[in-house]
Coordinates of C-alpha atoms and ligand atoms in Angstrom, one line a residue:
M1 CA -18.5 -21.3 -11.7
H2 CA -21.5 -21.3 -9.4
A3 CA -21.7 -20.1 -5.8
D4 CA -20.9 -23.5 -4.2
A5 CA -17.6 -23.7 -6.1
F6 CA -16.6 -20.1 -5.0
A7 CA -17.5 -20.8 -1.4
L8 CA -15.5 -24.1 -1.4
R9 CA -12.4 -22.5 -3.0
D10 CA -12.6 -19.7 -0.5
L11 CA -12.2 -22.3 2.2
L12 CA -9.9 -24.8 0.7
G13 CA -8.2 -23.2 -2.4
P14 CA -8.2 -23.9 -6.1
A15 CA -7.6 -27.7 -6.0
V16 CA -11.2 -28.5 -4.9
D17 CA -14.3 -28.8 -7.1
P18 CA -17.9 -29.7 -6.6
C19 CA -18.5 -32.8 -8.7
H20 CA -20.6 -36.0 -9.1
R21 CA -19.7 -39.6 -9.8
A22 CA -20.4 -40.7 -13.4
I23 CA -21.7 -44.1 -12.4
T24 CA -23.8 -43.5 -9.4
G25 CA -24.7 -39.8 -9.8
E26 CA -23.7 -39.2 -6.2
S27 CA -22.6 -35.6 -5.6
G28 CA -19.7 -34.5 -3.6
V29 CA -16.3 -32.8 -3.9
S30 CA -13.1 -33.8 -5.8
L31 CA -9.6 -33.2 -4.4
P32 CA -6.1 -34.2 -5.6
P33 CA -4.9 -37.6 -4.3
L34 CA -4.2 -37.7 -0.5
I35 CA -0.8 -38.8 0.8
D36 CA 0.1 -40.2 4.3
H37 CA 3.8 -39.4 4.7
H38 CA 4.5 -41.7 7.6
V39 CA 3.2 -45.3 7.6
H40 CA 4.5 -48.8 8.3
L41 CA 2.9 -51.1 5.7
H42 CA 4.1 -54.4 7.4
L43 CA 1.8 -53.5 10.3
I44 CA -1.5 -52.7 8.4
D45 CA -3.6 -54.1 5.6
E46 CA -2.7 -51.7 2.8
R47 CA -5.6 -52.8 0.6
N48 CA -7.9 -50.8 2.9
L49 CA -6.0 -47.5 2.3
P50 CA -7.8 -46.4 -0.9
E51 CA -11.3 -46.9 0.4
G52 CA -10.1 -44.9 3.5
G53 CA -9.1 -42.1 1.2
I54 CA -5.3 -42.5 1.0
A55 CA -3.8 -42.8 -2.5
G56 CA -0.2 -42.6 -1.7
V57 CA 2.1 -43.5 1.3
L58 CA 5.7 -43.1 2.4
D59 CA 6.8 -46.1 4.4
L60 CA 9.3 -45.0 7.0
G61 CA 10.7 -48.3 8.1
G62 CA 10.3 -51.7 6.6
D63 CA 12.1 -54.6 4.9
P64 CA 13.9 -53.1 1.9
I65 CA 14.0 -56.5 0.1
G66 CA 10.3 -56.9 0.4
F67 CA 9.8 -53.4 -1.1
A68 CA 12.2 -54.0 -4.0
R69 CA 10.2 -57.2 -4.8
R70 CA 6.8 -55.5 -5.0
G71 CA 7.8 -53.1 -7.8
R72 CA 6.3 -49.6 -8.2
V73 CA 2.8 -50.2 -9.7
G74 CA -0.5 -50.5 -7.9
M75 CA -2.6 -48.5 -5.5
P76 CA -1.7 -47.0 -3.1
R77 CA 1.4 -45.5 -4.6
V78 CA 4.2 -46.6 -2.3
A79 CA 7.5 -44.7 -1.7
Y80 CA 9.8 -46.1 1.1
A81 CA 12.8 -45.6 3.2
G82 CA 13.7 -49.3 3.5
A83 CA 15.3 -50.2 6.8
F84 CA 15.8 -48.0 9.9
L85 CA 19.4 -47.0 10.2
T86 CA 20.6 -46.9 13.8
V87 CA 23.6 -47.7 16.0
P88 CA 24.3 -51.0 17.9
G89 CA 21.6 -51.3 20.5
G90 CA 19.8 -48.2 19.2
Y91 CA 16.1 -47.7 18.5
P92 CA 14.2 -49.6 17.2
S93 CA 16.4 -52.7 17.6
G94 CA 14.7 -55.3 19.8
R95 CA 11.1 -53.9 19.5
S96 CA 8.5 -56.5 18.8
W97 CA 7.3 -54.6 15.7
A98 CA 10.9 -54.2 14.4
P99 CA 12.3 -57.5 13.2
D100 CA 16.0 -57.6 12.2
A101 CA 14.9 -57.4 8.5
I102 CA 13.9 -53.8 9.0
V103 CA 16.9 -52.5 10.9
R104 CA 20.5 -51.8 9.8
V105 CA 23.2 -51.1 12.3
I106 CA 26.0 -48.7 11.6
S107 CA 29.1 -48.5 13.8
D108 CA 31.6 -47.1 11.3
P109 CA 31.3 -43.6 9.6
S110 CA 33.2 -45.0 6.6
A111 CA 32.3 -43.5 3.2
H112 CA 33.7 -46.5 1.4
P113 CA 31.3 -49.1 -0.1
G114 CA 31.1 -52.6 1.3
V115 CA 32.6 -51.8 4.8
P116 CA 30.8 -54.0 7.4
R117 CA 28.4 -51.8 9.4
G118 CA 29.7 -48.8 7.5
A119 CA 27.6 -45.7 6.9
A120 CA 27.9 -45.8 3.1
T121 CA 27.2 -49.5 3.1
A122 CA 23.8 -49.1 4.8
V123 CA 22.8 -46.2 2.6
D124 CA 24.0 -47.9 -0.6
E125 CA 21.9 -50.9 0.2
Q126 CA 18.6 -48.9 0.7
A127 CA 19.3 -46.9 -2.5
S128 CA 19.9 -50.2 -4.4
F129 CA 16.6 -51.5 -3.3
G130 CA 14.8 -48.4 -4.6
A131 CA 14.4 -46.2 -1.5
S132 CA 13.2 -42.7 -2.0
V133 CA 14.5 -41.5 1.4
I134 CA 16.9 -42.6 4.0
K135 CA 15.5 -43.0 7.6
V136 CA 17.7 -42.6 10.7
A137 CA 16.7 -43.1 14.3
L138 CA 17.9 -40.5 16.9
N139 CA 16.1 -41.7 20.0
T140 CA 17.9 -41.2 23.3
A141 CA 14.9 -42.5 25.2
A142 CA 15.5 -45.9 23.8
G143 CA 19.2 -46.4 23.7
P144 CA 22.4 -45.0 22.1
V145 CA 22.3 -42.7 19.0
F146 CA 24.5 -41.6 16.2
D147 CA 27.4 -39.3 17.1
A148 CA 27.6 -36.2 15.0
A149 CA 30.4 -37.5 12.7
T150 CA 28.5 -40.8 11.9
L151 CA 25.2 -39.0 11.3
T152 CA 27.0 -36.5 9.0
A153 CA 28.5 -39.5 7.1
V154 CA 25.0 -41.0 6.6
V155 CA 23.7 -37.7 5.3
T156 CA 26.7 -37.3 3.0
A157 CA 26.2 -40.9 1.6
A158 CA 22.5 -40.2 1.1
R159 CA 23.4 -36.9 -0.8
G160 CA 25.6 -39.1 -3.0
H161 CA 22.5 -40.9 -4.1
G162 CA 20.3 -37.8 -4.3
L163 CA 18.2 -39.0 -1.4
P164 CA 16.8 -36.9 1.4
V165 CA 17.3 -38.0 5.0
V166 CA 14.3 -38.4 7.4
A167 CA 15.0 -38.6 11.2
H168 CA 13.0 -39.9 14.1
V169 CA 14.1 -37.4 16.8
E170 CA 13.2 -38.2 20.4
G171 CA 15.0 -36.9 23.5
H172 CA 16.8 -33.8 24.6
G173 CA 19.0 -32.2 21.9
M174 CA 18.1 -34.6 19.1
T175 CA 16.3 -32.0 16.9
R176 CA 19.4 -29.8 17.2
R177 CA 21.6 -32.8 16.2
A178 CA 19.5 -33.5 13.2
L179 CA 19.5 -29.8 12.2
D180 CA 23.3 -29.6 12.6
A181 CA 23.8 -32.7 10.4
G182 CA 21.6 -31.3 7.6
V183 CA 18.7 -33.8 8.1
D184 CA 16.0 -32.9 5.5
V185 CA 12.9 -34.1 7.2
L186 CA 11.6 -35.0 10.7
A187 CA 9.4 -38.1 10.8
H188 CA 7.5 -36.7 13.8
T189 CA 6.9 -33.2 15.0
P190 CA 9.4 -33.0 17.9
F191 CA 7.4 -34.0 21.1
T192 CA 9.9 -34.4 23.9
E193 CA 11.1 -30.8 24.2
L194 CA 9.8 -27.3 23.4
L195 CA 12.2 -26.1 20.7
E196 CA 14.0 -22.8 21.1
A197 CA 13.2 -20.1 18.6
S198 CA 16.6 -20.4 17.0
S199 CA 15.9 -24.1 16.2
I200 CA 12.6 -23.2 14.6
T201 CA 14.2 -20.5 12.6
Q202 CA 16.9 -22.8 11.4
A203 CA 14.5 -25.6 10.5
V204 CA 12.4 -23.2 8.4
S205 CA 15.2 -21.4 6.7
S206 CA 17.0 -24.7 5.8
G207 CA 13.7 -25.9 4.1
Q208 CA 13.3 -28.8 6.6
R209 CA 10.0 -30.6 6.3
W210 CA 8.1 -31.9 9.3
I211 CA 5.8 -34.9 9.2
S212 CA 3.0 -34.1 11.6
T213 CA 2.0 -37.3 13.6
L214 CA 0.3 -35.1 16.2
A215 CA -2.4 -37.6 17.1
I216 CA -0.2 -40.6 18.1
H217 CA 0.5 -39.3 21.6
D218 CA -1.2 -41.0 24.6
D219 CA 0.8 -38.7 26.9
A220 CA -0.8 -35.3 27.2
T221 CA 2.5 -33.5 27.7
A222 CA 4.0 -35.0 24.6
A223 CA 0.8 -34.1 22.6
A224 CA 0.9 -30.5 23.9
T225 CA 4.6 -30.1 23.2
A226 CA 4.2 -31.4 19.6
L227 CA 1.3 -29.1 19.0
A228 CA 3.2 -26.0 20.3
N229 CA 6.3 -26.9 18.2
L230 CA 4.3 -27.4 15.0
E231 CA 2.4 -24.2 15.6
A232 CA 5.7 -22.3 15.9
F233 CA 7.1 -24.0 12.8
A234 CA 4.1 -23.6 10.6
S235 CA 3.5 -19.9 11.6
A236 CA 7.2 -19.2 10.7
G237 CA 6.5 -20.6 7.2
G238 CA 7.8 -24.2 7.8
R239 CA 6.7 -26.9 5.4
V240 CA 4.4 -29.4 7.0
L241 CA 3.4 -32.8 5.7
Y242 CA 0.4 -34.9 6.9
G243 CA 1.6 -38.1 8.4
T244 CA 0.1 -40.5 11.0
D245 CA 2.6 -43.3 11.7
L246 CA -0.1 -45.7 10.7
G247 CA 0.7 -49.2 11.9
N248 CA 1.7 -47.7 15.3
G249 CA -1.4 -48.5 17.5
D250 CA -4.8 -49.9 16.4
R251 CA -6.4 -47.3 14.2
R252 CA -8.6 -46.9 11.1
V253 CA -6.6 -47.6 7.9
G254 CA -7.2 -44.4 5.9
V255 CA -7.5 -40.7 6.5
I256 CA -7.3 -40.1 10.3
A257 CA -9.6 -37.2 11.1
E258 CA -8.0 -36.7 14.5
E259 CA -4.7 -36.0 12.9
L260 CA -6.4 -33.4 10.6
A261 CA -8.1 -31.8 13.6
A262 CA -4.8 -31.6 15.5
L263 CA -3.2 -29.9 12.5
D264 CA -6.1 -27.5 12.3
R265 CA -5.5 -26.6 16.0
A266 CA -1.8 -26.0 15.2
G267 CA -2.9 -23.4 12.6
V268 CA -2.5 -25.6 9.6
R269 CA -6.0 -25.0 8.2
G270 CA -7.9 -24.8 5.0
E271 CA -5.6 -24.6 1.9
S272 CA -2.5 -25.2 4.1
L273 CA -4.1 -28.4 5.4
L274 CA -4.8 -29.6 1.9
D275 CA -1.2 -28.7 0.9
A276 CA 0.1 -30.9 3.8
L277 CA -2.2 -33.8 2.7
C278 CA -1.7 -33.6 -1.1
D279 CA 2.0 -32.9 -1.4
P280 CA 3.3 -35.9 -3.3
W281 CA 6.8 -35.6 -1.8
P282 CA 9.1 -37.6 -2.1
A283 CA 7.6 -39.2 -5.3
S284 CA 5.3 -38.1 -8.1
A285 CA 1.6 -37.8 -7.5
P286 CA -0.4 -41.0 -7.9
A287 CA -1.5 -41.2 -11.5
G288 CA -5.1 -41.6 -12.8
V289 CA -6.9 -41.2 -9.4
A290 CA -8.6 -38.5 -7.5
T291 CA -10.1 -38.1 -4.0
F292 CA -13.9 -38.0 -3.7
V293 CA -15.7 -36.8 -0.6
P294 CA -19.4 -37.6 -0.8
G295 CA -22.1 -35.4 0.4
P296 CA -22.4 -31.6 0.9
P297 CA -19.2 -29.6 1.1
P298 CA -18.1 -28.1 4.5
Q299 CA -19.5 -24.7 5.3
S300 CA -16.7 -23.6 7.6
L301 CA -13.0 -24.5 8.3
D302 CA -14.1 -26.1 11.6
E303 CA -15.9 -28.8 9.6
V304 CA -13.1 -29.7 7.3
A305 CA -11.2 -32.3 9.3
E306 CA -14.3 -34.5 10.0
W307 CA -15.5 -34.0 6.4
L308 CA -12.2 -35.3 5.0
G309 CA -12.6 -38.4 7.1
G310 CA -15.2 -39.5 4.5
A311 CA -12.8 -39.4 1.6
I312 CA -12.3 -42.3 -0.8
V313 CA -10.0 -42.8 -3.8
V314 CA -11.6 -43.1 -7.2
P315 CA -10.5 -43.2 -10.8
S316 CA -10.2 -39.5 -12.0
E317 CA -12.4 -40.3 -15.1
E318 CA -15.2 -41.2 -12.8
L319 CA -15.7 -37.7 -11.5
I320 CA -17.7 -35.2 -13.5
H321 CA -17.0 -31.6 -12.5
D322 CA -20.1 -29.5 -11.9
D323 CA -18.7 -26.0 -12.5
H324 CA -18.9 -25.3 -16.2
Ligands
LIG1 ZN1 7.0 -44.7 12.3

């Protein structure tokens, strides 16, 4: 390995390599495929994702029937939750971006299949349409939310299908409710309250994953609260996943350098930042493709976020590694 490769791996870990493109000769750096763990495909043009550096996505709220029709091939690799599960009148019912097709209402904690508005019925439907996760809304700022018993029934039904549960938590006590019910993943770093140390400890020790979405907040207090919570979670060893909530707001379709910069500020830097970006959870890694970042490699951790904003997806075979 030559000096460049050593310096680069010092910064970003063993998954990075100086390389050049076989066809154009352009030099740069190769990385594993990058994943955005929180998007809404019905609100963006997904064909732009690969040229923006994103090879895989997790859709956290869309029409389950549409997803079932599309099948599992193509680029980007798509994993999905299917519909938002919520209570009558609960978030995101009635939002302009959330047509009825992407929301399922639960008013009965029944574990029996086929019960109208039953917990198991809604979970079974998402599973039958090929969902990789189950998404629940716990947003007291926008209406009523699941009581503990019904939320537990949803989690139990998801466990029956071997599916993890992802929660949108917003409002006082909602992270606590998600933790108590055994929710596996938070769709956003909690942004409406500074969490107590006991909640952070429980989230870390239970193996909960948090999807970052630090850069979506217009409100400065929400942004600062999310940053502080993620900093505490990450420094305690919590598992962080890069996610942008792409489709929410008018933003570039691809890697969002502002999200990476915010993660960096929260202490998720270097190799940890790449882990958050490249973790293929909840599906297998996109096959046959790699990430290429053209141009000279970053010289310091401070340059990494902006540098990754130049990433594109390329066929793996197109990259010739320089260090041999
Ligand atoms: Zn979202």
